[in-house]
Amino acid sequence: QVQLVESGGGFVQAGSSLRLSCAASGGSFYLYTMAWFRQAPGKEREFVAAIRWSGGNTAYSDSVRGRFTISRDNAKNTGYLQMNGLKPEDTAVYYCALDRTTWGRLDERAYDDWGQGTQVTVSS
């Protein structure tokens, strides 16, 4: 099992930027699809973005496309989510996750390893 630790969350004003990090240990991070999900209060967890093991393919939800950028540095066993133009509706706990099986799945049930989450709060 791969251990994942998110960091970089915080309290910011609308229009600001944050960069989340996901540090992996204990497994072959570089082999797996990495994704970010988020869960707002009272809502189900939702897909945000994913990146293939090689970094060659990315996918985004419609709500963040053009504002967020997912990336990874396999040499550092770390993934990132650059969030620009933050909106109050981006307020949520953000989780990183790994899919050990394949690329392109957006359903959280497909993901095998999860971090504990980092809180992002955006004020209007």
Short mmCIF file of N, CA and C in Angstrom, two decimals:
data_model
loop_
_atom_site.label_atom_id
_atom_site.label_comp_id
_atom_site.label_asym_id
_atom_site.label_seq_id
_atom_site.Cartn_x
_atom_site.Cartn_y
_atom_site.Cartn_z
N GLN A 1 0.85 -1.19 0.00
CA GLN A 1 0.00 0.00 0.00
C GLN A 1 0.89 1.24 0.00
N VAL A 2 0.46 2.26 -0.75
CA VAL A 2 1.20 3.50 -0.83
C VAL A 2 0.58 4.49 0.15
N GLN A 3 1.42 5.14 0.94
CA GLN A 3 0.95 6.17 1.84
C GLN A 3 1.01 7.52 1.14
N LEU A 4 -0.06 8.28 1.28
CA LEU A 4 -0.17 9.59 0.63
C LEU A 4 -0.44 10.66 1.68
N VAL A 5 0.28 11.76 1.57
CA VAL A 5 0.09 12.87 2.50
C VAL A 5 -0.07 14.15 1.70
N GLU A 6 -1.23 14.78 1.83
CA GLU A 6 -1.49 16.05 1.16
C GLU A 6 -1.05 17.22 2.03
N SER A 7 -0.70 18.30 1.37
CA SER A 7 -0.37 19.54 2.07
C SER A 7 -0.64 20.71 1.13
N GLY A 8 -0.62 21.91 1.71
CA GLY A 8 -0.74 23.11 0.89
C GLY A 8 -2.09 23.79 0.95
N GLY A 9 -3.03 23.18 1.66
CA GLY A 9 -4.33 23.82 1.77
C GLY A 9 -4.26 25.07 2.63
N GLY A 10 -5.36 25.80 2.65
CA GLY A 10 -5.39 27.01 3.46
C GLY A 10 -6.66 27.80 3.25
N PHE A 11 -6.64 29.00 3.82
CA PHE A 11 -7.78 29.92 3.75
C PHE A 11 -7.35 31.08 2.86
N VAL A 12 -8.05 31.27 1.76
CA VAL A 12 -7.66 32.33 0.81
C VAL A 12 -8.89 33.08 0.34
N GLN A 13 -8.66 34.21 -0.28
CA GLN A 13 -9.75 34.99 -0.86
C GLN A 13 -10.01 34.56 -2.30
N ALA A 14 -11.21 34.80 -2.74
CA ALA A 14 -11.56 34.48 -4.12
C ALA A 14 -10.58 35.15 -5.07
N GLY A 15 -10.20 34.42 -6.10
CA GLY A 15 -9.23 34.92 -7.08
C GLY A 15 -7.81 34.54 -6.79
N SER A 16 -7.57 34.03 -5.59
CA SER A 16 -6.21 33.65 -5.19
C SER A 16 -5.80 32.31 -5.80
N SER A 17 -4.56 31.96 -5.52
CA SER A 17 -4.01 30.69 -5.99
C SER A 17 -3.47 29.88 -4.81
N LEU A 18 -3.49 28.58 -4.97
CA LEU A 18 -2.86 27.66 -4.03
C LEU A 18 -2.27 26.51 -4.82
N ARG A 19 -1.21 25.91 -4.27
CA ARG A 19 -0.68 24.70 -4.86
C ARG A 19 -0.70 23.61 -3.81
N LEU A 20 -1.43 22.56 -4.10
CA LEU A 20 -1.48 21.40 -3.23
C LEU A 20 -0.40 20.41 -3.64
N SER A 21 0.13 19.72 -2.65
CA SER A 21 1.12 18.67 -2.90
C SER A 21 0.61 17.36 -2.32
N CYS A 22 1.04 16.29 -2.93
CA CYS A 22 0.70 14.94 -2.48
C CYS A 22 1.99 14.14 -2.46
N ALA A 23 2.51 13.88 -1.28
CA ALA A 23 3.76 13.14 -1.13
C ALA A 23 3.47 11.66 -0.91
N ALA A 24 4.09 10.82 -1.72
CA ALA A 24 3.85 9.38 -1.65
C ALA A 24 5.06 8.67 -1.08
N SER A 25 4.78 7.58 -0.36
CA SER A 25 5.85 6.75 0.17
C SER A 25 5.37 5.31 0.29
N GLY A 26 6.33 4.40 0.29
CA GLY A 26 5.99 3.01 0.55
C GLY A 26 5.54 2.20 -0.65
N GLY A 27 5.67 2.76 -1.84
CA GLY A 27 5.24 2.00 -3.01
C GLY A 27 5.71 2.63 -4.30
N SER A 28 5.23 2.11 -5.40
CA SER A 28 5.68 2.54 -6.73
C SER A 28 4.77 3.62 -7.29
N PHE A 29 4.88 4.79 -6.70
CA PHE A 29 4.05 5.93 -7.10
C PHE A 29 4.12 6.15 -8.60
N TYR A 30 5.32 6.02 -9.17
CA TYR A 30 5.53 6.37 -10.57
C TYR A 30 4.77 5.48 -11.54
N LEU A 31 4.23 4.36 -11.06
CA LEU A 31 3.52 3.42 -11.93
C LEU A 31 2.04 3.74 -12.08
N TYR A 32 1.52 4.57 -11.20
CA TYR A 32 0.07 4.67 -11.06
C TYR A 32 -0.51 6.01 -11.51
N THR A 33 -1.75 5.93 -11.96
CA THR A 33 -2.53 7.14 -12.17
C THR A 33 -2.76 7.84 -10.83
N MET A 34 -2.56 9.15 -10.83
CA MET A 34 -2.83 9.94 -9.63
C MET A 34 -3.97 10.89 -9.92
N ALA A 35 -4.83 11.06 -8.93
CA ALA A 35 -5.96 11.96 -9.11
C ALA A 35 -6.16 12.80 -7.86
N TRP A 36 -6.87 13.89 -8.04
CA TRP A 36 -7.36 14.71 -6.94
C TRP A 36 -8.89 14.66 -6.95
N PHE A 37 -9.41 14.47 -5.75
CA PHE A 37 -10.85 14.55 -5.52
C PHE A 37 -11.09 15.61 -4.46
N ARG A 38 -12.33 16.03 -4.33
CA ARG A 38 -12.66 16.98 -3.27
C ARG A 38 -14.05 16.68 -2.73
N GLN A 39 -14.23 17.08 -1.49
CA GLN A 39 -15.53 16.89 -0.85
C GLN A 39 -15.90 18.15 -0.08
N ALA A 40 -16.96 18.78 -0.51
CA ALA A 40 -17.48 19.96 0.17
C ALA A 40 -18.45 19.53 1.26
N PRO A 41 -18.68 20.39 2.25
CA PRO A 41 -19.60 20.04 3.33
C PRO A 41 -20.98 19.67 2.79
N GLY A 42 -21.49 18.54 3.23
CA GLY A 42 -22.82 18.11 2.84
C GLY A 42 -22.93 17.55 1.44
N LYS A 43 -21.80 17.40 0.77
CA LYS A 43 -21.82 16.88 -0.61
C LYS A 43 -20.98 15.62 -0.73
N GLU A 44 -21.21 14.90 -1.81
CA GLU A 44 -20.41 13.71 -2.06
C GLU A 44 -19.03 14.11 -2.60
N ARG A 45 -18.09 13.21 -2.42
CA ARG A 45 -16.76 13.44 -2.96
C ARG A 45 -16.83 13.42 -4.48
N GLU A 46 -16.11 14.34 -5.12
CA GLU A 46 -16.17 14.44 -6.57
C GLU A 46 -14.78 14.49 -7.17
N PHE A 47 -14.69 14.02 -8.40
CA PHE A 47 -13.45 14.03 -9.16
C PHE A 47 -13.07 15.46 -9.51
N VAL A 48 -11.77 15.76 -9.43
CA VAL A 48 -11.26 17.07 -9.81
C VAL A 48 -10.33 16.96 -11.02
N ALA A 49 -9.30 16.12 -10.90
CA ALA A 49 -8.32 16.00 -11.98
C ALA A 49 -7.55 14.70 -11.82
N ALA A 50 -6.98 14.23 -12.93
CA ALA A 50 -6.16 13.01 -12.89
C ALA A 50 -5.02 13.16 -13.87
N ILE A 51 -3.95 12.41 -13.60
CA ILE A 51 -2.78 12.42 -14.47
C ILE A 51 -2.24 11.01 -14.58
N ARG A 52 -1.89 10.65 -15.81
CA ARG A 52 -1.36 9.33 -16.06
C ARG A 52 0.01 9.16 -15.42
N TRP A 53 0.45 7.92 -15.24
CA TRP A 53 1.72 7.66 -14.57
C TRP A 53 2.87 8.43 -15.22
N SER A 54 2.84 8.55 -16.54
CA SER A 54 3.92 9.20 -17.27
C SER A 54 3.78 10.72 -17.29
N GLY A 55 2.62 11.21 -16.90
CA GLY A 55 2.35 12.64 -17.02
C GLY A 55 1.88 13.05 -18.40
N GLY A 56 1.77 12.09 -19.29
CA GLY A 56 1.44 12.40 -20.67
C GLY A 56 -0.03 12.65 -20.94
N ASN A 57 -0.87 12.27 -20.03
CA ASN A 57 -2.31 12.50 -20.19
C ASN A 57 -2.88 13.09 -18.90
N THR A 58 -3.79 14.02 -19.06
CA THR A 58 -4.47 14.61 -17.92
C THR A 58 -5.96 14.71 -18.21
N ALA A 59 -6.72 14.79 -17.15
CA ALA A 59 -8.17 14.95 -17.28
C ALA A 59 -8.65 15.87 -16.17
N TYR A 60 -9.69 16.64 -16.47
CA TYR A 60 -10.21 17.60 -15.51
C TYR A 60 -11.73 17.58 -15.50
N SER A 61 -12.29 17.92 -14.36
CA SER A 61 -13.73 18.13 -14.33
C SER A 61 -14.04 19.46 -15.01
N ASP A 62 -15.25 19.59 -15.47
CA ASP A 62 -15.64 20.83 -16.15
C ASP A 62 -15.53 22.04 -15.24
N SER A 63 -15.75 21.83 -13.96
CA SER A 63 -15.77 22.95 -13.03
C SER A 63 -14.39 23.55 -12.76
N VAL A 64 -13.32 22.82 -13.05
CA VAL A 64 -11.98 23.34 -12.78
C VAL A 64 -11.12 23.49 -14.02
N ARG A 65 -11.58 22.95 -15.14
CA ARG A 65 -10.76 23.00 -16.36
C ARG A 65 -10.47 24.45 -16.71
N GLY A 66 -9.20 24.69 -17.00
CA GLY A 66 -8.76 26.05 -17.33
C GLY A 66 -8.28 26.85 -16.14
N ARG A 67 -8.58 26.40 -14.94
CA ARG A 67 -8.14 27.09 -13.72
C ARG A 67 -7.15 26.25 -12.92
N PHE A 68 -7.33 24.94 -12.93
CA PHE A 68 -6.46 24.04 -12.16
C PHE A 68 -5.55 23.29 -13.12
N THR A 69 -4.35 22.96 -12.61
CA THR A 69 -3.40 22.17 -13.38
C THR A 69 -2.83 21.07 -12.50
N ILE A 70 -2.96 19.84 -12.96
CA ILE A 70 -2.39 18.71 -12.24
C ILE A 70 -1.04 18.36 -12.84
N SER A 71 -0.11 17.98 -11.99
CA SER A 71 1.22 17.59 -12.47
C SER A 71 1.82 16.61 -11.47
N ARG A 72 2.95 16.05 -11.85
CA ARG A 72 3.64 15.11 -10.96
C ARG A 72 5.13 15.13 -11.24
N ASP A 73 5.88 14.79 -10.21
CA ASP A 73 7.33 14.63 -10.32
C ASP A 73 7.64 13.25 -9.76
N ASN A 74 7.76 12.28 -10.65
CA ASN A 74 7.95 10.90 -10.19
C ASN A 74 9.29 10.72 -9.48
N ALA A 75 10.26 11.52 -9.83
CA ALA A 75 11.56 11.42 -9.15
C ALA A 75 11.44 11.82 -7.68
N LYS A 76 10.46 12.66 -7.38
CA LYS A 76 10.25 13.10 -6.00
C LYS A 76 9.07 12.40 -5.35
N ASN A 77 8.45 11.48 -6.08
CA ASN A 77 7.26 10.77 -5.55
C ASN A 77 6.20 11.76 -5.07
N THR A 78 6.00 12.79 -5.84
CA THR A 78 5.08 13.85 -5.43
C THR A 78 4.19 14.28 -6.59
N GLY A 79 2.93 14.51 -6.27
CA GLY A 79 1.99 15.07 -7.23
C GLY A 79 1.54 16.44 -6.76
N TYR A 80 1.00 17.21 -7.71
CA TYR A 80 0.64 18.58 -7.40
C TYR A 80 -0.72 18.93 -8.02
N LEU A 81 -1.34 19.92 -7.43
CA LEU A 81 -2.53 20.52 -8.02
C LEU A 81 -2.39 22.03 -7.87
N GLN A 82 -2.10 22.69 -8.98
CA GLN A 82 -2.02 24.15 -8.99
C GLN A 82 -3.42 24.69 -9.21
N MET A 83 -3.89 25.50 -8.28
CA MET A 83 -5.25 26.02 -8.35
C MET A 83 -5.19 27.54 -8.47
N ASN A 84 -5.64 28.04 -9.60
CA ASN A 84 -5.68 29.48 -9.85
C ASN A 84 -7.12 29.95 -9.95
N GLY A 85 -7.32 31.22 -9.74
CA GLY A 85 -8.67 31.76 -9.86
C GLY A 85 -9.67 31.08 -8.95
N LEU A 86 -9.28 30.87 -7.72
CA LEU A 86 -10.14 30.13 -6.80
C LEU A 86 -11.46 30.85 -6.55
N LYS A 87 -12.50 30.05 -6.40
CA LYS A 87 -13.85 30.54 -6.16
C LYS A 87 -14.38 29.97 -4.85
N PRO A 88 -15.34 30.63 -4.24
CA PRO A 88 -15.91 30.08 -3.00
C PRO A 88 -16.42 28.65 -3.18
N GLU A 89 -16.91 28.32 -4.34
CA GLU A 89 -17.42 26.97 -4.57
C GLU A 89 -16.31 25.92 -4.67
N ASP A 90 -15.07 26.35 -4.66
CA ASP A 90 -13.94 25.41 -4.60
C ASP A 90 -13.65 24.97 -3.17
N THR A 91 -14.32 25.57 -2.20
CA THR A 91 -14.11 25.21 -0.80
C THR A 91 -14.45 23.75 -0.58
N ALA A 92 -13.48 23.00 -0.04
CA ALA A 92 -13.66 21.56 0.15
C ALA A 92 -12.42 20.99 0.81
N VAL A 93 -12.53 19.74 1.22
CA VAL A 93 -11.34 18.97 1.58
C VAL A 93 -10.87 18.29 0.29
N TYR A 94 -9.59 18.46 0.00
CA TYR A 94 -9.01 17.91 -1.22
C TYR A 94 -8.17 16.67 -0.88
N TYR A 95 -8.42 15.61 -1.63
CA TYR A 95 -7.74 14.34 -1.43
C TYR A 95 -6.97 13.94 -2.68
N CYS A 96 -5.80 13.38 -2.49
CA CYS A 96 -5.14 12.73 -3.61
C CYS A 96 -5.34 11.23 -3.49
N ALA A 97 -5.29 10.56 -4.63
CA ALA A 97 -5.56 9.13 -4.67
C ALA A 97 -4.81 8.50 -5.83
N LEU A 98 -4.58 7.21 -5.73
CA LEU A 98 -3.88 6.47 -6.77
C LEU A 98 -4.76 5.34 -7.30
N ASP A 99 -4.75 5.20 -8.61
CA ASP A 99 -5.39 4.06 -9.28
C ASP A 99 -4.29 3.16 -9.79
N ARG A 100 -4.16 2.00 -9.21
CA ARG A 100 -3.06 1.11 -9.56
C ARG A 100 -3.34 0.30 -10.82
N THR A 101 -4.56 0.37 -11.31
CA THR A 101 -4.95 -0.54 -12.37
C THR A 101 -4.85 0.06 -13.76
N THR A 102 -5.34 1.26 -13.93
CA THR A 102 -5.41 1.80 -15.27
C THR A 102 -5.50 3.31 -15.24
N TRP A 103 -5.73 3.88 -16.39
CA TRP A 103 -5.86 5.33 -16.57
C TRP A 103 -7.29 5.67 -17.00
N GLY A 104 -7.76 6.82 -16.54
CA GLY A 104 -8.98 7.35 -17.12
C GLY A 104 -10.25 7.13 -16.34
N ARG A 105 -10.13 6.55 -15.18
CA ARG A 105 -11.33 6.30 -14.39
C ARG A 105 -11.58 7.47 -13.46
N LEU A 106 -12.80 7.95 -13.45
CA LEU A 106 -13.16 9.12 -12.66
C LEU A 106 -13.92 8.76 -11.39
N ASP A 107 -14.33 7.54 -11.27
CA ASP A 107 -15.10 7.08 -10.11
C ASP A 107 -14.17 6.82 -8.95
N GLU A 108 -14.47 7.39 -7.82
CA GLU A 108 -13.59 7.24 -6.66
C GLU A 108 -13.44 5.79 -6.24
N ARG A 109 -14.39 4.95 -6.57
CA ARG A 109 -14.31 3.55 -6.19
C ARG A 109 -13.20 2.81 -6.93
N ALA A 110 -12.69 3.41 -7.98
CA ALA A 110 -11.61 2.79 -8.73
C ALA A 110 -10.25 3.01 -8.09
N TYR A 111 -10.18 3.90 -7.14
CA TYR A 111 -8.89 4.30 -6.58
C TYR A 111 -8.56 3.51 -5.33
N ASP A 112 -7.28 3.15 -5.25
CA ASP A 112 -6.85 2.18 -4.24
C ASP A 112 -6.25 2.81 -2.98
N ASP A 113 -5.55 3.90 -3.16
CA ASP A 113 -4.85 4.52 -2.04
C ASP A 113 -5.30 5.97 -1.92
N TRP A 114 -5.47 6.41 -0.68
CA TRP A 114 -5.99 7.75 -0.42
C TRP A 114 -5.18 8.44 0.68
N GLY A 115 -5.05 9.74 0.54
CA GLY A 115 -4.49 10.54 1.61
C GLY A 115 -5.57 10.95 2.59
N GLN A 116 -5.16 11.71 3.60
CA GLN A 116 -6.10 12.11 4.65
C GLN A 116 -6.83 13.39 4.31
N GLY A 117 -6.38 14.10 3.29
CA GLY A 117 -7.04 15.30 2.84
C GLY A 117 -6.43 16.58 3.40
N THR A 118 -6.62 17.66 2.66
CA THR A 118 -6.19 18.98 3.11
C THR A 118 -7.33 19.96 2.82
N GLN A 119 -7.60 20.84 3.78
CA GLN A 119 -8.74 21.75 3.68
C GLN A 119 -8.37 22.97 2.85
N VAL A 120 -9.24 23.29 1.91
CA VAL A 120 -9.13 24.54 1.14
C VAL A 120 -10.41 25.32 1.38
N THR A 121 -10.25 26.54 1.85
CA THR A 121 -11.39 27.41 2.09
C THR A 121 -11.19 28.71 1.33
N VAL A 122 -12.19 29.06 0.52
CA VAL A 122 -12.11 30.26 -0.30
C VAL A 122 -13.22 31.21 0.11
N SER A 123 -12.84 32.39 0.56
CA SER A 123 -13.83 33.38 0.98
C SER A 123 -14.18 34.30 -0.19
N SER A 124 -15.39 34.79 -0.15
CA SER A 124 -15.85 35.68 -1.24
C SER A 124 -15.50 37.13 -0.98
#
